[in-house]
Amino acid sequence: MFGDVQIAPSLLSADFMNLERDVQLLAGAEPAPEWLHVDVMDGHFVPNLTIGPPVIKSLKKITNIPLDVHLMIDNPEQQLDWYIDAGADLITVHLEADSRVAEPPRRPGTSLSVERVDDPSRIIGLIARIHAAGLLAGISLNPNTPAEAAFRFLNLAELVLVMSVHPGFGGQRFIKGSIGKVAALAAEAKRIGANPLIEVDGGINAQTAPLVVDQGADVLVAGNAVLAAADPIAALEEIRQAVL
Ligand code: DX5
Ligand code: ZN
């Protein structure tokens, strides 16, 4: 029923004091994860602050697993090159991110949404810069942003990331409305002959994974379900088994 689903453990749930240990642990899985998902938060676009370019640069030195860098930052135009230079393999930007850096941080459990992207040239420009650097490009949608806002970019980006929690924190509950959004994106991609990977991020575990894979998800981000488990390798395997 399902194709080859890729798994991207989120390092947000790793032990930051032992990041290398956790990366090597994940790399030892059989098969190893297809991606390592790296959550970059700026304290503005989301009400949390995580890691930035120096840590990504260090990660790149210790692993060959491609780095899937999820930019939850305002004004990505200004900082994009940092992440390219640090060694990201794929960079995802949010449709909702803009240049209004003076706004107060969003409250936990909420996030900005857009009905439509009125100035697509911004997103198109970001994708072009990511491509020009030889990287894969992703676009992401917050939970309250409709799938339609991403439609016009489906034939430009290699990946579309559906947030299934309000971004900012690991360990939140999966938002069920994401299931229909995955289906809508998959249907529109098929209709226009585009083939982006559909990635789902937030609250993914062995129970929720099949719900989105069934609708066309290709890449599953899993933070807490893997790295907060007593046995992360077994937890990774449990998710793979659930979508076989
Ligand atoms: C949340 C991040 C996610 C997070 C997912 O803003 O984008 O990547 O790590 O964590 P879990 O899988 O615990 O919901
Ligand atoms: Zn993420």
PDB file of C-alpha atoms and ligand atoms in Angstrom:
ATOM      1  CA  MET A   1       0.000   0.000   0.000  1.00  0.00           C
ATOM      2  CA  PHE A   2       2.834   2.404   0.856  1.00  0.00           C
ATOM      3  CA  GLY A   3       5.900   3.316  -1.162  1.00  0.00           C
ATOM      4  CA  ASP A   4       9.398   3.747   0.155  1.00  0.00           C
ATOM      5  CA  VAL A   5       8.886   6.104   3.035  1.00  0.00           C
ATOM      6  CA  GLN A   6      11.880   8.091   4.231  1.00  0.00           C
ATOM      7  CA  ILE A   7      12.466   8.944   7.860  1.00  0.00           C
ATOM      8  CA  ALA A   8      14.012  12.120   9.180  1.00  0.00           C
ATOM      9  CA  PRO A   9      14.652  11.983  12.924  1.00  0.00           C
ATOM     10  CA  SER A  10      14.487  15.473  14.396  1.00  0.00           C
ATOM     11  CA  LEU A  11      17.571  16.417  16.353  1.00  0.00           C
ATOM     12  CA  LEU A  12      15.452  18.831  18.362  1.00  0.00           C
ATOM     13  CA  SER A  13      14.776  15.881  20.642  1.00  0.00           C
ATOM     14  CA  ALA A  14      18.446  14.895  20.886  1.00  0.00           C
ATOM     15  CA  ASP A  15      20.570  15.456  23.968  1.00  0.00           C
ATOM     16  CA  PHE A  16      22.380  18.640  22.909  1.00  0.00           C
ATOM     17  CA  MET A  17      25.178  17.867  25.330  1.00  0.00           C
ATOM     18  CA  ASN A  18      25.671  14.585  23.490  1.00  0.00           C
ATOM     19  CA  LEU A  19      24.669  15.472  19.956  1.00  0.00           C
ATOM     20  CA  GLU A  20      27.425  13.466  18.305  1.00  0.00           C
ATOM     21  CA  ARG A  21      26.524  10.392  20.354  1.00  0.00           C
ATOM     22  CA  ASP A  22      22.875  10.676  19.313  1.00  0.00           C
ATOM     23  CA  VAL A  23      23.734  11.202  15.634  1.00  0.00           C
ATOM     24  CA  GLN A  24      26.024   8.175  15.618  1.00  0.00           C
ATOM     25  CA  LEU A  25      23.370   6.143  17.370  1.00  0.00           C
ATOM     26  CA  LEU A  26      20.832   7.008  14.653  1.00  0.00           C
ATOM     27  CA  ALA A  27      23.403   6.390  11.910  1.00  0.00           C
ATOM     28  CA  GLY A  28      23.837   2.876  13.241  1.00  0.00           C
ATOM     29  CA  ALA A  29      20.207   1.982  12.519  1.00  0.00           C
ATOM     30  CA  GLU A  30      19.634  -0.587   9.798  1.00  0.00           C
ATOM     31  CA  PRO A  31      18.666   0.995   7.478  1.00  0.00           C
ATOM     32  CA  ALA A  32      20.027   4.345   8.599  1.00  0.00           C
ATOM     33  CA  PRO A  33      17.641   7.306   8.482  1.00  0.00           C
ATOM     34  CA  GLU A  34      17.471   8.938   5.053  1.00  0.00           C
ATOM     35  CA  TRP A  35      17.750  12.433   6.560  1.00  0.00           C
ATOM     36  CA  LEU A  36      18.618  14.204   9.780  1.00  0.00           C
ATOM     37  CA  HIS A  37      16.047  16.931  10.399  1.00  0.00           C
ATOM     38  CA  VAL A  38      17.545  20.086  11.868  1.00  0.00           C
ATOM     39  CA  ASP A  39      15.136  22.636  13.356  1.00  0.00           C
ATOM     40  CA  VAL A  40      16.390  26.203  13.214  1.00  0.00           C
ATOM     41  CA  MET A  41      14.305  28.617  15.336  1.00  0.00           C
ATOM     42  CA  ASP A  42      14.928  32.308  15.820  1.00  0.00           C
ATOM     43  CA  GLY A  43      12.714  33.294  18.764  1.00  0.00           C
ATOM     44  CA  HIS A  44      10.621  35.459  16.389  1.00  0.00           C
ATOM     45  CA  PHE A  45       8.964  33.280  13.799  1.00  0.00           C
ATOM     46  CA  VAL A  46       8.474  30.752  16.566  1.00  0.00           C
ATOM     47  CA  PRO A  47       8.635  31.294  20.336  1.00  0.00           C
ATOM     48  CA  ASN A  48      11.741  29.203  20.788  1.00  0.00           C
ATOM     49  CA  LEU A  49      15.411  29.439  19.972  1.00  0.00           C
ATOM     50  CA  THR A  50      17.441  26.439  18.928  1.00  0.00           C
ATOM     51  CA  ILE A  51      20.552  25.872  16.890  1.00  0.00           C
ATOM     52  CA  GLY A  52      22.197  27.754  14.065  1.00  0.00           C
ATOM     53  CA  PRO A  53      24.980  27.561  11.504  1.00  0.00           C
ATOM     54  CA  PRO A  54      27.934  26.631  13.776  1.00  0.00           C
ATOM     55  CA  VAL A  55      26.183  23.500  15.013  1.00  0.00           C
ATOM     56  CA  ILE A  56      25.116  22.543  11.481  1.00  0.00           C
ATOM     57  CA  LYS A  57      28.722  22.950  10.366  1.00  0.00           C
ATOM     58  CA  SER A  58      29.840  20.628  13.145  1.00  0.00           C
ATOM     59  CA  LEU A  59      27.127  18.101  12.340  1.00  0.00           C
ATOM     60  CA  LYS A  60      28.243  18.041   8.719  1.00  0.00           C
ATOM     61  CA  LYS A  61      31.736  16.985   9.832  1.00  0.00           C
ATOM     62  CA  ILE A  62      30.547  13.915  11.700  1.00  0.00           C
ATOM     63  CA  THR A  63      27.881  12.431   9.439  1.00  0.00           C
ATOM     64  CA  ASN A  64      27.172  11.595   5.813  1.00  0.00           C
ATOM     65  CA  ILE A  65      23.433  11.507   6.401  1.00  0.00           C
ATOM     66  CA  PRO A  66      21.952  14.437   4.449  1.00  0.00           C
ATOM     67  CA  LEU A  67      20.914  17.392   6.593  1.00  0.00           C
ATOM     68  CA  ASP A  68      17.302  18.492   6.151  1.00  0.00           C
ATOM     69  CA  VAL A  69      17.378  22.029   7.520  1.00  0.00           C
ATOM     70  CA  HIS A  70      13.992  23.447   8.507  1.00  0.00           C
ATOM     71  CA  LEU A  71      14.210  27.213   8.815  1.00  0.00           C
ATOM     72  CA  MET A  72      11.627  28.545  11.245  1.00  0.00           C
ATOM     73  CA  ILE A  73      12.948  32.066  11.032  1.00  0.00           C
ATOM     74  CA  ASP A  74      11.711  35.448   9.898  1.00  0.00           C
ATOM     75  CA  ASN A  75      13.507  37.150   7.062  1.00  0.00           C
ATOM     76  CA  PRO A  76      15.162  34.033   5.648  1.00  0.00           C
ATOM     77  CA  GLU A  77      16.537  36.149   2.777  1.00  0.00           C
ATOM     78  CA  GLN A  78      19.035  37.670   5.161  1.00  0.00           C
ATOM     79  CA  GLN A  79      20.355  34.436   6.632  1.00  0.00           C
ATOM     80  CA  LEU A  80      19.971  31.879   3.870  1.00  0.00           C
ATOM     81  CA  ASP A  81      23.644  31.899   2.899  1.00  0.00           C
ATOM     82  CA  TRP A  82      24.701  31.012   6.453  1.00  0.00           C
ATOM     83  CA  TYR A  83      22.839  27.731   6.197  1.00  0.00           C
ATOM     84  CA  ILE A  84      24.049  27.027   2.688  1.00  0.00           C
ATOM     85  CA  ASP A  85      27.636  27.605   3.794  1.00  0.00           C
ATOM     86  CA  ALA A  86      27.188  25.547   6.956  1.00  0.00           C
ATOM     87  CA  GLY A  87      26.506  22.414   4.916  1.00  0.00           C
ATOM     88  CA  ALA A  88      22.749  21.966   4.644  1.00  0.00           C
ATOM     89  CA  ASP A  89      21.702  19.520   1.918  1.00  0.00           C
ATOM     90  CA  LEU A  90      18.091  20.616   1.798  1.00  0.00           C
ATOM     91  CA  ILE A  91      16.733  23.919   3.066  1.00  0.00           C
ATOM     92  CA  THR A  92      13.053  24.467   3.764  1.00  0.00           C
ATOM     93  CA  VAL A  93      11.570  27.943   4.119  1.00  0.00           C
ATOM     94  CA  HIS A  94       8.128  28.809   5.451  1.00  0.00           C
ATOM     95  CA  LEU A  95       5.487  30.419   3.267  1.00  0.00           C
ATOM     96  CA  GLU A  96       4.515  32.488   6.328  1.00  0.00           C
ATOM     97  CA  ALA A  97       8.005  33.856   7.037  1.00  0.00           C
ATOM     98  CA  ASP A  98       8.440  37.457   6.119  1.00  0.00           C
ATOM     99  CA  SER A  99      10.692  40.384   6.762  1.00  0.00           C
ATOM    100  CA  ARG A 100       8.751  41.971   9.619  1.00  0.00           C
ATOM    101  CA  VAL A 101      11.411  41.343  12.206  1.00  0.00           C
ATOM    102  CA  ALA A 102       9.957  43.870  14.665  1.00  0.00           C
ATOM    103  CA  GLU A 103       6.923  41.721  15.545  1.00  0.00           C
ATOM    104  CA  PRO A 104       6.776  40.155  19.010  1.00  0.00           C
ATOM    105  CA  PRO A 105       7.378  36.392  19.105  1.00  0.00           C
ATOM    106  CA  ARG A 106       4.324  34.224  18.458  1.00  0.00           C
ATOM    107  CA  ARG A 107       2.783  32.558  21.495  1.00  0.00           C
ATOM    108  CA  PRO A 108       3.342  28.813  22.005  1.00  0.00           C
ATOM    109  CA  GLY A 109       0.583  26.755  20.425  1.00  0.00           C
ATOM    110  CA  THR A 110      -0.098  29.351  17.746  1.00  0.00           C
ATOM    111  CA  SER A 111       1.527  30.232  14.450  1.00  0.00           C
ATOM    112  CA  LEU A 112       1.080  32.608  11.585  1.00  0.00           C
ATOM    113  CA  SER A 113      -0.971  31.467   8.619  1.00  0.00           C
ATOM    114  CA  VAL A 114      -1.429  32.677   5.061  1.00  0.00           C
ATOM    115  CA  GLU A 115      -4.439  32.194   2.826  1.00  0.00           C
ATOM    116  CA  ARG A 116      -2.372  32.795  -0.240  1.00  0.00           C
ATOM    117  CA  VAL A 117       1.084  34.088  -0.972  1.00  0.00           C
ATOM    118  CA  ASP A 118       0.504  37.493  -2.510  1.00  0.00           C
ATOM    119  CA  ASP A 119       4.070  38.001  -3.589  1.00  0.00           C
ATOM    120  CA  PRO A 120       5.263  34.635  -4.912  1.00  0.00           C
ATOM    121  CA  SER A 121       8.474  36.214  -6.153  1.00  0.00           C
ATOM    122  CA  ARG A 122       9.843  36.118  -2.579  1.00  0.00           C
ATOM    123  CA  ILE A 123       9.455  32.362  -2.290  1.00  0.00           C
ATOM    124  CA  ILE A 124      10.497  31.823  -5.891  1.00  0.00           C
ATOM    125  CA  GLY A 125      13.630  33.888  -5.215  1.00  0.00           C
ATOM    126  CA  LEU A 126      14.499  31.873  -2.115  1.00  0.00           C
ATOM    127  CA  ILE A 127      14.044  28.603  -3.987  1.00  0.00           C
ATOM    128  CA  ALA A 128      16.234  29.901  -6.820  1.00  0.00           C
ATOM    129  CA  ARG A 129      19.009  30.861  -4.394  1.00  0.00           C
ATOM    130  CA  ILE A 130      18.895  27.433  -2.746  1.00  0.00           C
ATOM    131  CA  HIS A 131      19.047  25.764  -6.155  1.00  0.00           C
ATOM    132  CA  ALA A 132      21.860  28.020  -7.345  1.00  0.00           C
ATOM    133  CA  ALA A 133      23.925  26.759  -4.400  1.00  0.00           C
ATOM    134  CA  GLY A 134      23.314  23.174  -5.540  1.00  0.00           C
ATOM    135  CA  LEU A 135      20.933  22.279  -2.716  1.00  0.00           C
ATOM    136  CA  LEU A 136      17.420  20.895  -2.661  1.00  0.00           C
ATOM    137  CA  ALA A 137      14.665  23.353  -1.765  1.00  0.00           C
ATOM    138  CA  GLY A 138      11.624  22.876   0.415  1.00  0.00           C
ATOM    139  CA  ILE A 139       8.632  25.039   1.272  1.00  0.00           C
ATOM    140  CA  SER A 140       6.649  24.645   4.479  1.00  0.00           C
ATOM    141  CA  LEU A 141       3.107  25.405   5.607  1.00  0.00           C
ATOM    142  CA  ASN A 142       1.954  26.037   9.157  1.00  0.00           C
ATOM    143  CA  PRO A 143      -1.153  24.186  10.394  1.00  0.00           C
ATOM    144  CA  ASN A 144      -3.600  27.005   9.592  1.00  0.00           C
ATOM    145  CA  THR A 145      -2.201  27.749   6.148  1.00  0.00           C
ATOM    146  CA  PRO A 146      -4.307  26.039   3.486  1.00  0.00           C
ATOM    147  CA  ALA A 147      -2.708  23.609   1.062  1.00  0.00           C
ATOM    148  CA  GLU A 148      -3.677  25.918  -1.801  1.00  0.00           C
ATOM    149  CA  ALA A 149      -1.117  28.501  -0.649  1.00  0.00           C
ATOM    150  CA  ALA A 150       1.615  26.063  -1.716  1.00  0.00           C
ATOM    151  CA  PHE A 151       0.111  24.956  -5.025  1.00  0.00           C
ATOM    152  CA  ARG A 152       1.955  27.403  -7.220  1.00  0.00           C
ATOM    153  CA  PHE A 153       5.330  26.254  -5.845  1.00  0.00           C
ATOM    154  CA  LEU A 154       4.840  22.507  -6.226  1.00  0.00           C
ATOM    155  CA  ASN A 155       6.663  22.331  -9.526  1.00  0.00           C
ATOM    156  CA  LEU A 156       9.565  24.455  -8.233  1.00  0.00           C
ATOM    157  CA  ALA A 157      10.514  22.883  -4.903  1.00  0.00           C
ATOM    158  CA  GLU A 158      11.782  19.343  -4.332  1.00  0.00           C
ATOM    159  CA  LEU A 159       9.886  19.086  -1.056  1.00  0.00           C
ATOM    160  CA  VAL A 160       6.789  20.442   0.620  1.00  0.00           C
ATOM    161  CA  LEU A 161       6.728  20.242   4.406  1.00  0.00           C
ATOM    162  CA  VAL A 162       3.353  20.037   6.115  1.00  0.00           C
ATOM    163  CA  MET A 163       3.556  21.133   9.744  1.00  0.00           C
ATOM    164  CA  SER A 164       1.314  18.846  11.755  1.00  0.00           C
ATOM    165  CA  VAL A 165       1.883  20.858  14.953  1.00  0.00           C
ATOM    166  CA  HIS A 166       2.318  24.592  15.460  1.00  0.00           C
ATOM    167  CA  PRO A 167       6.055  24.967  15.037  1.00  0.00           C
ATOM    168  CA  GLY A 168       8.302  25.744  17.960  1.00  0.00           C
ATOM    169  CA  PHE A 169       8.471  22.678  20.147  1.00  0.00           C
ATOM    170  CA  GLY A 170       8.888  18.922  20.032  1.00  0.00           C
ATOM    171  CA  GLY A 171       6.539  16.505  21.728  1.00  0.00           C
ATOM    172  CA  GLN A 172       3.234  18.134  20.725  1.00  0.00           C
ATOM    173  CA  ARG A 173       0.081  16.323  19.693  1.00  0.00           C
ATOM    174  CA  PHE A 174      -0.457  15.609  15.982  1.00  0.00           C
ATOM    175  CA  ILE A 175      -3.063  17.905  14.364  1.00  0.00           C
ATOM    176  CA  LYS A 176      -5.461  15.692  12.401  1.00  0.00           C
ATOM    177  CA  GLY A 177      -6.298  18.389   9.863  1.00  0.00           C
ATOM    178  CA  SER A 178      -2.858  17.747   8.379  1.00  0.00           C
ATOM    179  CA  ILE A 179      -4.071  14.473   6.898  1.00  0.00           C
ATOM    180  CA  GLY A 180      -6.398  16.194   4.432  1.00  0.00           C
ATOM    181  CA  LYS A 181      -3.713  18.736   3.615  1.00  0.00           C
ATOM    182  CA  VAL A 182      -1.292  15.994   2.615  1.00  0.00           C
ATOM    183  CA  ALA A 183      -3.999  14.501   0.400  1.00  0.00           C
ATOM    184  CA  ALA A 184      -4.725  17.871  -1.224  1.00  0.00           C
ATOM    185  CA  LEU A 185      -1.041  18.529  -1.930  1.00  0.00           C
ATOM    186  CA  ALA A 186      -0.529  15.041  -3.332  1.00  0.00           C
ATOM    187  CA  ALA A 187      -3.593  15.388  -5.578  1.00  0.00           C
ATOM    188  CA  GLU A 188      -2.574  18.797  -6.910  1.00  0.00           C
ATOM    189  CA  ALA A 189       1.017  17.669  -7.511  1.00  0.00           C
ATOM    190  CA  LYS A 190      -0.282  14.737  -9.507  1.00  0.00           C
ATOM    191  CA  ARG A 191      -2.692  16.927 -11.440  1.00  0.00           C
ATOM    192  CA  ILE A 192       0.063  19.274 -12.610  1.00  0.00           C
ATOM    193  CA  GLY A 193       2.653  16.542 -13.117  1.00  0.00           C
ATOM    194  CA  ALA A 194       4.904  17.715 -10.281  1.00  0.00           C
ATOM    195  CA  ASN A 195       6.640  15.287  -7.984  1.00  0.00           C
ATOM    196  CA  PRO A 196       7.830  16.997  -4.787  1.00  0.00           C
ATOM    197  CA  LEU A 197       8.471  14.891  -1.711  1.00  0.00           C
ATOM    198  CA  ILE A 198       5.739  15.495   0.834  1.00  0.00           C
ATOM    199  CA  GLU A 199       7.193  15.678   4.331  1.00  0.00           C
ATOM    200  CA  VAL A 200       5.152  15.759   7.529  1.00  0.00           C
ATOM    201  CA  ASP A 201       6.540  17.231  10.736  1.00  0.00           C
ATOM    202  CA  GLY A 202       5.078  17.131  14.217  1.00  0.00           C
ATOM    203  CA  GLY A 203       3.541  14.451  16.417  1.00  0.00           C
ATOM    204  CA  ILE A 204       4.593  11.627  14.114  1.00  0.00           C
ATOM    205  CA  ASN A 205       4.785   8.188  15.717  1.00  0.00           C
ATOM    206  CA  ALA A 206       3.858   4.638  14.754  1.00  0.00           C
ATOM    207  CA  GLN A 207       0.160   5.478  15.175  1.00  0.00           C
ATOM    208  CA  THR A 208       0.034   8.731  13.195  1.00  0.00           C
ATOM    209  CA  ALA A 209       2.577   7.824  10.500  1.00  0.00           C
ATOM    210  CA  PRO A 210       0.239   5.529   8.516  1.00  0.00           C
ATOM    211  CA  LEU A 211      -2.487   8.217   8.487  1.00  0.00           C
ATOM    212  CA  VAL A 212      -0.316  10.598   6.450  1.00  0.00           C
ATOM    213  CA  VAL A 213       1.571   8.007   4.415  1.00  0.00           C
ATOM    214  CA  ASP A 214      -1.777   6.649   3.301  1.00  0.00           C
ATOM    215  CA  GLN A 215      -2.515  10.096   1.798  1.00  0.00           C
ATOM    216  CA  GLY A 216       0.804  10.451   0.012  1.00  0.00           C
ATOM    217  CA  ALA A 217       3.445  11.522   2.561  1.00  0.00           C
ATOM    218  CA  ASP A 218       6.970  10.506   1.530  1.00  0.00           C
ATOM    219  CA  VAL A 219       9.128  11.772   4.406  1.00  0.00           C
ATOM    220  CA  LEU A 220       8.281  11.538   8.096  1.00  0.00           C
ATOM    221  CA  VAL A 221       9.957  13.767  10.654  1.00  0.00           C
ATOM    222  CA  ALA A 222       9.982  12.206  14.095  1.00  0.00           C
ATOM    223  CA  GLY A 223      11.522  13.833  17.139  1.00  0.00           C
ATOM    224  CA  ASN A 224      10.143  12.746  20.454  1.00  0.00           C
ATOM    225  CA  ALA A 225       8.828   9.417  19.186  1.00  0.00           C
ATOM    226  CA  VAL A 226      12.391   8.409  18.339  1.00  0.00           C
ATOM    227  CA  LEU A 227      14.885  10.278  20.466  1.00  0.00           C
ATOM    228  CA  ALA A 228      12.866  10.429  23.656  1.00  0.00           C
ATOM    229  CA  ALA A 229      12.218   6.674  23.465  1.00  0.00           C
ATOM    230  CA  ALA A 230      14.123   4.300  25.722  1.00  0.00           C
ATOM    231  CA  ASP A 231      15.408   2.563  22.579  1.00  0.00           C
ATOM    232  CA  PRO A 232      15.577   5.067  19.685  1.00  0.00           C
ATOM    233  CA  ILE A 233      16.571   2.425  17.129  1.00  0.00           C
ATOM    234  CA  ALA A 234      13.615   0.232  18.037  1.00  0.00           C
ATOM    235  CA  ALA A 235      11.349   3.290  17.887  1.00  0.00           C
ATOM    236  CA  LEU A 236      12.635   4.172  14.409  1.00  0.00           C
ATOM    237  CA  GLU A 237      12.021   0.607  13.297  1.00  0.00           C
ATOM    238  CA  GLU A 238       8.527   0.671  14.780  1.00  0.00           C
ATOM    239  CA  ILE A 239       7.640   3.684  12.615  1.00  0.00           C
ATOM    240  CA  ARG A 240       9.079   1.989   9.501  1.00  0.00           C
ATOM    241  CA  GLN A 241       7.111  -1.168  10.231  1.00  0.00           C
ATOM    242  CA  ALA A 242       3.933   0.861  10.683  1.00  0.00           C
ATOM    243  CA  VAL A 243       4.156   2.195   7.126  1.00  0.00           C
ATOM    244  CA  LEU A 244       5.416  -0.885   5.312  1.00  0.00           C
TER     245      LEU A 244
HETATM  246  C1  DX5 B   1       8.631  21.591  15.626  1.00  0.00           C
HETATM  247  C2  DX5 B   1       9.710  21.026  14.745  1.00  0.00           C
HETATM  248  C3  DX5 B   1       9.696  19.572  14.636  1.00  0.00           C
HETATM  249  C4  DX5 B   1       9.862  18.832  15.932  1.00  0.00           C
HETATM  250  C5  DX5 B   1       9.002  17.616  15.834  1.00  0.00           C
HETATM  251  O1  DX5 B   1       8.548  22.950  15.431  1.00  0.00           O
HETATM  252  O2  DX5 B   1       9.645  21.557  13.433  1.00  0.00           O
HETATM  253  O3  DX5 B   1      10.674  19.117  13.690  1.00  0.00           O
HETATM  254  O4  DX5 B   1      11.180  18.440  16.224  1.00  0.00           O
HETATM  255  O5  DX5 B   1       9.010  16.985  17.048  1.00  0.00           O
HETATM  256  P1  DX5 B   1       8.012  15.814  17.435  1.00  0.00           P
HETATM  257  O6  DX5 B   1       8.236  14.707  16.460  1.00  0.00           O
HETATM  258  O7  DX5 B   1       8.404  15.497  18.823  1.00  0.00           O
HETATM  259  O8  DX5 B   1       6.617  16.377  17.299  1.00  0.00           O
HETATM  260 ZN    ZN B   2      10.953  20.622  11.882  1.00  0.00          ZN
END
